[in-house]
Short mmCIF file of C-alpha atoms in Angstrom, two decimals:
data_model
loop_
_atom_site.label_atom_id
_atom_site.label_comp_id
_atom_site.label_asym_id
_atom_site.label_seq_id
_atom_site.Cartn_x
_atom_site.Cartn_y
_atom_site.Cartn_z
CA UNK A 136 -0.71 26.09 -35.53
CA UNK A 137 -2.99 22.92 -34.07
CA UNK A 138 -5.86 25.73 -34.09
CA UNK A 139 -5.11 27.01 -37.40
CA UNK A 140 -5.26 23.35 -38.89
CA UNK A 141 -8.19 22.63 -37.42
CA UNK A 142 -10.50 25.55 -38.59
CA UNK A 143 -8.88 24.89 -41.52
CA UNK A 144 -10.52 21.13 -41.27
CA UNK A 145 -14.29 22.67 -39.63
CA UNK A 146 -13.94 24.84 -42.83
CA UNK A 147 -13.35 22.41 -45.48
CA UNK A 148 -16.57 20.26 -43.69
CA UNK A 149 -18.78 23.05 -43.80
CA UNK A 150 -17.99 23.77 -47.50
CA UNK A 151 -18.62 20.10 -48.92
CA UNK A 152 -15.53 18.83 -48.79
CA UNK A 153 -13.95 15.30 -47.49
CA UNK A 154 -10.88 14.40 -45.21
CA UNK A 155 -9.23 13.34 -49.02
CA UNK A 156 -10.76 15.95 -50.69
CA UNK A 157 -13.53 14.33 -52.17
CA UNK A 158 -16.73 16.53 -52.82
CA UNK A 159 -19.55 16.26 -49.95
CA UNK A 160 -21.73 18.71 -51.70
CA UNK A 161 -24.80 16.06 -52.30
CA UNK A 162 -25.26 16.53 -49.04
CA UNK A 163 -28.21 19.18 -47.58
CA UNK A 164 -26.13 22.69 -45.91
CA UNK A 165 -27.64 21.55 -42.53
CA UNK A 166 -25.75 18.57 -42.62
CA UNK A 167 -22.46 20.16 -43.34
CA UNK A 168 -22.87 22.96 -41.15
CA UNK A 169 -23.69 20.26 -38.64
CA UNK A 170 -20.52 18.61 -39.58
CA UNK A 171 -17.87 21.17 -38.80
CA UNK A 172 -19.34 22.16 -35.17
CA UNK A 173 -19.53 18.33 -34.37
CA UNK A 174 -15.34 18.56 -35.34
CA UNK A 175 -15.64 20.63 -32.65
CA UNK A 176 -17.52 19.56 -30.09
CA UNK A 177 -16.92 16.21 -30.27
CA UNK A 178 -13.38 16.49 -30.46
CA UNK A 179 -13.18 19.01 -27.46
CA UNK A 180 -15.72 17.80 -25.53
CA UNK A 181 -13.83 17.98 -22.13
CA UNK A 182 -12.61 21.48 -23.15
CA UNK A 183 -14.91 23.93 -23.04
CA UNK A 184 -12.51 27.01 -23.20
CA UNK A 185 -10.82 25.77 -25.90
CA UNK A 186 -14.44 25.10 -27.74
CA UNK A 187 -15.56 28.70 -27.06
CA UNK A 188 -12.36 29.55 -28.82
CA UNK A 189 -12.29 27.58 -31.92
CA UNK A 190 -16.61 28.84 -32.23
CA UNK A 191 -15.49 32.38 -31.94
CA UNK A 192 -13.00 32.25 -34.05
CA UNK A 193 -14.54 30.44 -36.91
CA UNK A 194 -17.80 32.83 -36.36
CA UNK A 195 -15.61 35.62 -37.00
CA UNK A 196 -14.19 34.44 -40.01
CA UNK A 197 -17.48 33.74 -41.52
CA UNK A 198 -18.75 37.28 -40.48
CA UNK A 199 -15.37 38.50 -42.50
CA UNK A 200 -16.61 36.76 -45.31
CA UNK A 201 -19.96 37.93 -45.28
CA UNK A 202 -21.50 34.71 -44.62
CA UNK A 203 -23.66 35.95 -41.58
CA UNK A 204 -26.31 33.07 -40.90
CA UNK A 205 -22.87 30.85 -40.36
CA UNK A 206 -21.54 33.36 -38.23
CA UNK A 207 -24.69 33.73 -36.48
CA UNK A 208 -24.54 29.58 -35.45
CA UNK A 209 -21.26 29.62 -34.69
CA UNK A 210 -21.14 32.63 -32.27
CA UNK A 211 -24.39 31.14 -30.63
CA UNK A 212 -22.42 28.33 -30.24
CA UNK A 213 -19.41 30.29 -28.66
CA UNK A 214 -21.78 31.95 -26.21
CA UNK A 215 -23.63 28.19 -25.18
CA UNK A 216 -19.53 27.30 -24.59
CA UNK A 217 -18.91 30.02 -22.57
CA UNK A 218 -21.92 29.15 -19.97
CA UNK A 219 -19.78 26.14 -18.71
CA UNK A 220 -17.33 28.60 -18.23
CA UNK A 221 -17.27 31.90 -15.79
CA UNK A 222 -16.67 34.71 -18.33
CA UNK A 223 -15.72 38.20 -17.30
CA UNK A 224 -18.56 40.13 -17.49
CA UNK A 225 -17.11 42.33 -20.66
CA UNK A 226 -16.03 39.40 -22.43
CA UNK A 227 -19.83 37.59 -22.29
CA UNK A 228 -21.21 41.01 -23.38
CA UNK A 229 -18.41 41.47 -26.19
CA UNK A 230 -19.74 37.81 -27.37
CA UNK A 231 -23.43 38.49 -26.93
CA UNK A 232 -23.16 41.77 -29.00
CA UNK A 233 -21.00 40.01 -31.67
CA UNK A 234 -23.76 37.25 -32.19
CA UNK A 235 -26.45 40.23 -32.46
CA UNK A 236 -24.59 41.54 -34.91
CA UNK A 237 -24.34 38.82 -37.25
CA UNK A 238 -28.08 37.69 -36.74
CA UNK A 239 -28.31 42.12 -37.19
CA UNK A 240 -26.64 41.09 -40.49
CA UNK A 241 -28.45 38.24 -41.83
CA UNK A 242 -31.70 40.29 -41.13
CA UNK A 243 -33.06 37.76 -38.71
CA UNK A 244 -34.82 40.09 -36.21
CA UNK A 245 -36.58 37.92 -34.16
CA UNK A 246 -33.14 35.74 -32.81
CA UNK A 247 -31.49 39.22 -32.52
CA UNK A 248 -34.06 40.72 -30.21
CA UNK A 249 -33.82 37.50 -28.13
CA UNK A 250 -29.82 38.36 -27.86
CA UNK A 251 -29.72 41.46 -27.62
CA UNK A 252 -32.06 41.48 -24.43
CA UNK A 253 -29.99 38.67 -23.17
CA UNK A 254 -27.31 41.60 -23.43
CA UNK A 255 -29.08 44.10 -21.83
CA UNK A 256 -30.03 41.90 -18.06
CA UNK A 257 -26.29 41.47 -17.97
CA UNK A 258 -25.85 45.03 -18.43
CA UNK A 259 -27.64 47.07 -15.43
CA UNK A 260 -24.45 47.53 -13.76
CA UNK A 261 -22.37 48.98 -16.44
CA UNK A 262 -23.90 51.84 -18.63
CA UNK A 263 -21.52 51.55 -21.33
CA UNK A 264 -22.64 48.30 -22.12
CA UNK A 265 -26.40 49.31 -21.58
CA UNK A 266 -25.83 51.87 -24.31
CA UNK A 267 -24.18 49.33 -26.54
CA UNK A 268 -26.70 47.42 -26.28
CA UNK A 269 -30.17 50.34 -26.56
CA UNK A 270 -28.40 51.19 -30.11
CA UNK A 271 -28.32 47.52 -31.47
CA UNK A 272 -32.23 47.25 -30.29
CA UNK A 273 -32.85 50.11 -31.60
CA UNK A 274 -31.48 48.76 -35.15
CA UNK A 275 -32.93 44.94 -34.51
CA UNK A 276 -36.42 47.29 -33.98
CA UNK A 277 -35.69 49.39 -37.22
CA UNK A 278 -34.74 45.98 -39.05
CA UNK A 279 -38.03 44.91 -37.99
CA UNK A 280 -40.21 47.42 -39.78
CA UNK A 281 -41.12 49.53 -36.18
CA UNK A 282 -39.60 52.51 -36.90
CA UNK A 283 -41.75 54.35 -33.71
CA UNK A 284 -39.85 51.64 -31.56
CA UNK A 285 -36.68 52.11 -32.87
CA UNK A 286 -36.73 55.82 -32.53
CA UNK A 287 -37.94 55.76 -29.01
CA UNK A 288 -35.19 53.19 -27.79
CA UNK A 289 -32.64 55.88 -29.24
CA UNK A 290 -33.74 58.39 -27.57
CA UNK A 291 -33.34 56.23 -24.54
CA UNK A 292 -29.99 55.10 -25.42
CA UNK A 293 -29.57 59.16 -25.96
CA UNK A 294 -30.38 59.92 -22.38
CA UNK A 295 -28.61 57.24 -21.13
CA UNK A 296 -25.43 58.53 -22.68
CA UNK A 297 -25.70 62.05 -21.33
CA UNK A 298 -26.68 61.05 -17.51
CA UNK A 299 -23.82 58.63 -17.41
CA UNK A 300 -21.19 60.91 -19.61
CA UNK A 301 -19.88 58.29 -21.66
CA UNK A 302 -16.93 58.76 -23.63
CA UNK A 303 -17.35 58.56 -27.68
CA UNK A 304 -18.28 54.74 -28.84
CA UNK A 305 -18.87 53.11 -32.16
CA UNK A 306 -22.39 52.75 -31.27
CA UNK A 307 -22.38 56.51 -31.82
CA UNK A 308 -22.19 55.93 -35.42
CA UNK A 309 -24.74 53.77 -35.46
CA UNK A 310 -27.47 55.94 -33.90
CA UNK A 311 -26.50 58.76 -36.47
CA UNK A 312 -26.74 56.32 -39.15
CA UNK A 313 -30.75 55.46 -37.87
CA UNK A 314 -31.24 58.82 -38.37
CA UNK A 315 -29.69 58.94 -41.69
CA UNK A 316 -31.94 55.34 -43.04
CA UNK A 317 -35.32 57.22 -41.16
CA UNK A 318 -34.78 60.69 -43.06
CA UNK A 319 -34.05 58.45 -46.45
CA UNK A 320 -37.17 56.34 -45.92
CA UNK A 321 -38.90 59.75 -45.40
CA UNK A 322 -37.94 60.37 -48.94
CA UNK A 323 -35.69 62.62 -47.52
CA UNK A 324 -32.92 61.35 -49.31
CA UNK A 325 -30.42 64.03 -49.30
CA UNK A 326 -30.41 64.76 -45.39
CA UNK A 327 -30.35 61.41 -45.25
CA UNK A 328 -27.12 60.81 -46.93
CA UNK A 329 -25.24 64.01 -45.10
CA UNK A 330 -26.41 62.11 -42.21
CA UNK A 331 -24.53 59.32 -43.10
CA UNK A 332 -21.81 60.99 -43.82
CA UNK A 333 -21.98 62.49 -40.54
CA UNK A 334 -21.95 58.53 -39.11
CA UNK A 335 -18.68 57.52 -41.17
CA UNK A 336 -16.67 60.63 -40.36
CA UNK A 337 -17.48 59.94 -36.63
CA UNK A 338 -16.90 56.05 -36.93
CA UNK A 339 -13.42 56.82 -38.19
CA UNK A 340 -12.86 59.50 -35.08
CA UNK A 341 -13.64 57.01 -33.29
CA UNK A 342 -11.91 53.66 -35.14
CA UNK A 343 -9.15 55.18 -37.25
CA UNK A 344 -8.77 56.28 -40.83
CA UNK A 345 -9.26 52.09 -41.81
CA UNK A 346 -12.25 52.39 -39.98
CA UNK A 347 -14.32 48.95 -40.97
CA UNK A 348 -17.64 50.14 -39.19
CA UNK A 349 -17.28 53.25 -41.79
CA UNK A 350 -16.79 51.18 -44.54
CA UNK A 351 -19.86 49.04 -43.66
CA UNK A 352 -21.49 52.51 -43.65
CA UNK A 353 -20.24 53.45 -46.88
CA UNK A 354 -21.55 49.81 -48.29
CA UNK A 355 -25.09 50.20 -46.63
CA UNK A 356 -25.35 53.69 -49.18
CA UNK A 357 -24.46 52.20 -52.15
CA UNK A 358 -27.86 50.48 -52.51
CA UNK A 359 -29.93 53.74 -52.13
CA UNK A 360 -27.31 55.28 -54.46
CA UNK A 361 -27.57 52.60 -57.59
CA UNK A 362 -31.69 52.40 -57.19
CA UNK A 363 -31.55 56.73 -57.59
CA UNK A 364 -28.98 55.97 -61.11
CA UNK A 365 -26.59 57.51 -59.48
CA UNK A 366 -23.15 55.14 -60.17
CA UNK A 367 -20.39 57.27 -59.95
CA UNK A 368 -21.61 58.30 -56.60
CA UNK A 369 -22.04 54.85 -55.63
CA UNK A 370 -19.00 53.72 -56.43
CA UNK A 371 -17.25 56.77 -54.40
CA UNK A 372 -18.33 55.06 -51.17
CA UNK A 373 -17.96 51.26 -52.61
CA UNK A 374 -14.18 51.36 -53.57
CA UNK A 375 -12.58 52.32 -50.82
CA UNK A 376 -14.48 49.97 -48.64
CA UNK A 377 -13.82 47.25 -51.12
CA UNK A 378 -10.21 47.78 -51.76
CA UNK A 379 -9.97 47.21 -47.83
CA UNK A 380 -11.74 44.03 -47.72
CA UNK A 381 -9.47 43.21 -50.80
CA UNK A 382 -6.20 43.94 -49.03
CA UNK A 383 -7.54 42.91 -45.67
CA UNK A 384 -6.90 38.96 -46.37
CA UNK A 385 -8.40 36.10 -47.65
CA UNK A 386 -11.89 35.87 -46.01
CA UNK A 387 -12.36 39.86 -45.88
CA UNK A 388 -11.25 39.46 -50.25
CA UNK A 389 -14.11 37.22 -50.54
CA UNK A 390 -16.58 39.24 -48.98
CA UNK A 391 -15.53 41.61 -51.59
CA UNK A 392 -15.80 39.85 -54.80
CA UNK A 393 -19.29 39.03 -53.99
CA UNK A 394 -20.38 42.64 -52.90
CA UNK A 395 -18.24 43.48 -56.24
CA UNK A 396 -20.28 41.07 -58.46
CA UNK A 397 -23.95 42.75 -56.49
CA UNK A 398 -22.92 46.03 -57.48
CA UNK A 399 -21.59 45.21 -60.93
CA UNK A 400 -25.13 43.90 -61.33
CA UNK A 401 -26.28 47.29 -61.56
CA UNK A 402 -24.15 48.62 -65.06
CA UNK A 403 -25.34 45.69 -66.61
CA UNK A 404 -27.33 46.72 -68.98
CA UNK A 405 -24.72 49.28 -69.99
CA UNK A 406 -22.04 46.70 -71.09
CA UNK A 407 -23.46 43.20 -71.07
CA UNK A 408 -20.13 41.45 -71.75
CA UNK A 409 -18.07 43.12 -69.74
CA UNK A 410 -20.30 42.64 -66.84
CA UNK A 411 -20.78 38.41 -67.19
CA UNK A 412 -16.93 38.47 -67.76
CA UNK A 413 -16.59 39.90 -64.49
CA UNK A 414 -18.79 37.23 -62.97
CA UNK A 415 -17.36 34.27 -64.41
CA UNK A 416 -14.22 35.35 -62.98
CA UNK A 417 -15.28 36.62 -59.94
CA UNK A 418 -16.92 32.70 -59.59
CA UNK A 419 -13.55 31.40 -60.48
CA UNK A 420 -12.08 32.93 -57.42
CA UNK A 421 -14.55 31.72 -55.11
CA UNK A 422 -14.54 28.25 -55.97
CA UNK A 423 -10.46 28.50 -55.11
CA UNK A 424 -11.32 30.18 -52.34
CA UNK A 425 -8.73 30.06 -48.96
CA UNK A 426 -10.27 28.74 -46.96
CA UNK A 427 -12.82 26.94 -48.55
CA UNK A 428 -15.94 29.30 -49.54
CA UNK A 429 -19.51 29.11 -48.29
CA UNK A 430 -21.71 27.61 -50.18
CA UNK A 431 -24.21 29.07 -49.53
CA UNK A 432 -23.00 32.52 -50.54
CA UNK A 433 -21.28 31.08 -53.56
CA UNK A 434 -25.03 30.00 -54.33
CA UNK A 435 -25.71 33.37 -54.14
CA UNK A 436 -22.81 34.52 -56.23
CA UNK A 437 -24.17 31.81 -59.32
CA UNK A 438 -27.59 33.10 -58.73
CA UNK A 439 -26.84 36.23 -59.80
CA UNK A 440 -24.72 34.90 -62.98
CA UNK A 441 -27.80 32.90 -64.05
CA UNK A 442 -30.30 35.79 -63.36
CA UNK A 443 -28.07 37.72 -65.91
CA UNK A 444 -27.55 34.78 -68.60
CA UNK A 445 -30.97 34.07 -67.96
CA UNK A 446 -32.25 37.80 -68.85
CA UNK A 447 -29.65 38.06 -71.94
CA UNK A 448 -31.01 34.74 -73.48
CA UNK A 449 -28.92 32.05 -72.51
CA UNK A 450 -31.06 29.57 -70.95
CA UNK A 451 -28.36 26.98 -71.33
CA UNK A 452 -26.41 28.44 -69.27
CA UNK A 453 -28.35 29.86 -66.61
CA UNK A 454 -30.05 26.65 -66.06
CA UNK A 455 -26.78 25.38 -65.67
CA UNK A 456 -25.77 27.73 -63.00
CA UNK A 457 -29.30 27.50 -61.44
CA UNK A 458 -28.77 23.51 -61.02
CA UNK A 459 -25.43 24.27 -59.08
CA UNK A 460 -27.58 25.94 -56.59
CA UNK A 461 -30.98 23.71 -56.25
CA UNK A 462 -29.72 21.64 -53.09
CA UNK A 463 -28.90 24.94 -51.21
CA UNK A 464 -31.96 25.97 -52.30
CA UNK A 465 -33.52 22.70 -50.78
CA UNK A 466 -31.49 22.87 -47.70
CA UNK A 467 -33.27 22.85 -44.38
CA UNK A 468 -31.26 25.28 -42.88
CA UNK A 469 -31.70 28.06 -45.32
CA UNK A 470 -34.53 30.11 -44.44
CA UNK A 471 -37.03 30.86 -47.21
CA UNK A 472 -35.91 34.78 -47.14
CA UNK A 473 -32.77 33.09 -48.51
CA UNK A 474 -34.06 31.23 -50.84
CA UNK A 475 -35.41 34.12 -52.36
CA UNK A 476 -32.52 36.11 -52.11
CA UNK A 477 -30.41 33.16 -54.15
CA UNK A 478 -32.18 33.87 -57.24
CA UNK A 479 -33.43 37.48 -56.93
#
């Protein structure tokens, strides 16, 4: 209960809002990010397993919600915890690979490549981890535009796996799915998505039925799908993996009204009203959000309104929605990718 209230509290800091519920929002997102780890580390200073902790668990939270640059600092800041610590040698590796993730996530390549080759000295000793770890390089390399690199660290994950017979892993399903993004960059777009397919069905033999690295899988198509026109088939692999995040809780429901409002983006030229309706009360839900929403992604979420009112005519109103967004905009720690991505 003590740690429940008081991620509750680091959450409520980092979103702009007071002890008494007063509105902290004129106030740059560095600041407030700053804010809820200094709840932390200040108030645990003597307690370093107990810091570690509360890091990972608010990192994972904001990875639920989709809110990966958050994640990112917070699991960095689990990890820097854990070095006063002595941390089994699966558990450091489970963190490092968690942070890679979320950098994986926010598309920050350069920070990812740092962690994941943190990950791979600790790993000489235990090939399972080594292989973990090849497969997320190999995606940080892909991320990075160096396709030749990314293919050749497969393959070497690939050998690795078959000298040291490794059981099936979820990092299976992500070396099918580089396959499946090359062949679809190739403008081989149809291998591409049986690969995929391929990748999901194997994530769930390997996960479950609920799978969440297949829905993940499922989301990453639905871009390539809605650029080709092709909706219904989009929305065949977006459903399901939203009406999990939906019934998967509150920060897991958030991440899935704003994928929602991306991909509702896409029919709106086909029904206008329909489409803003959705928005405004897709905003409404974030701004009630349990626990309190990120504000940066809520940016995000208003950027897209006003991109719509702004195409449709209604300059009123999107500048209104664009001034809700101007000090995130500003905000020192918001790298200028996005910035862009706020109002694209």
């Amino acid at each position: 209960r003590v740690v429940k209230q008081f991620v509750t509290e680091v959450f409520r800091a980092n979103a702009g809002i007071g002890p008494n519920g007063e509105d902290l929002r004129r106030q740059s997102p560095e600041l407030l990010l700053t804010r809820g780890a200094q709840l932390i580390e200040t108030r645990f200073a003597q307690q370093p397993a107990l810091r570690a902790e509360l890091f990972g668990v608010v990192g994972g939270i904001y990875a639920e919600m989709g809110a990966y640059r958050l994640a990112a600092d917070y699991t960095g800041r689990q990890v820097s915890a854990m070095q006063e610590l002595v941390p089994s040698a699966d558990e450091h590796h489970a963190t490092l690979m968690k942070w890679a993730e979320a950098l994986v996530q926010d598309e920050d390549a350069v920070a990812a490549e740092k962690v994941v080759r943190e990950a791979l000295k600790g790993a000489e000793a235990n090939p399972a981890h080594r292989y973990d770890a090849l497969v997320m390089l190999a995606r940080v390399h892909y991320l990075a535009g160096k396709p030749d690199d990314s293919r050749s660290m497969l393959e070497v994950a690939r050998k690795l796996k078959s000298s040291a017979g490794l059981e099936p892993r979820i990092a299976d399903a992500w070396a099918v799915w580089l396959v499946s993004t090359d062949l679809v960059q190739a403008n081989q777009f149809e291998l591409g998505k049986a690969k995929a397919d391929e990748a999901i069905l194997l994530a769930q033999g390997i996960e479950g039925s609920l799978s969440p690295t297949a829905d993940e899988l499922r989301l990453s198509l639905v871009g390539p799908l809605l650029a080709r026109s092709r909706v219904d088939e989009a929305k065949s692999y977006a459903d399901p993996a939203l009406a999990r995040l939906r019934a998967g809780g509150n920060t897991t429901r958030i991440r899935a009204v704003v994928l929602a409002m991306e991909f509702a983006a896409a029919d709106y030229p086909k029904d206008r009203d329909q489409t803003r309706r959705k928005f405004e009360a897709s905003l409404a839900d974030l701004r009630t959000a349990d626990p309190p929403f990120a504000a940066e992604l809520l940016a995000r979420a208003e950027g897209r309104l006003a991109r719509l009112e702004g195409d449709d005519g209604n300059t009123t109103r999107a500048l209104e929605l664009v001034s809700r967004i101007r000090l995130v905009l500003a905000g020192p720690a918001l790298p200028p990718r996005r910035r862009r991505d706020l109002v694209m």
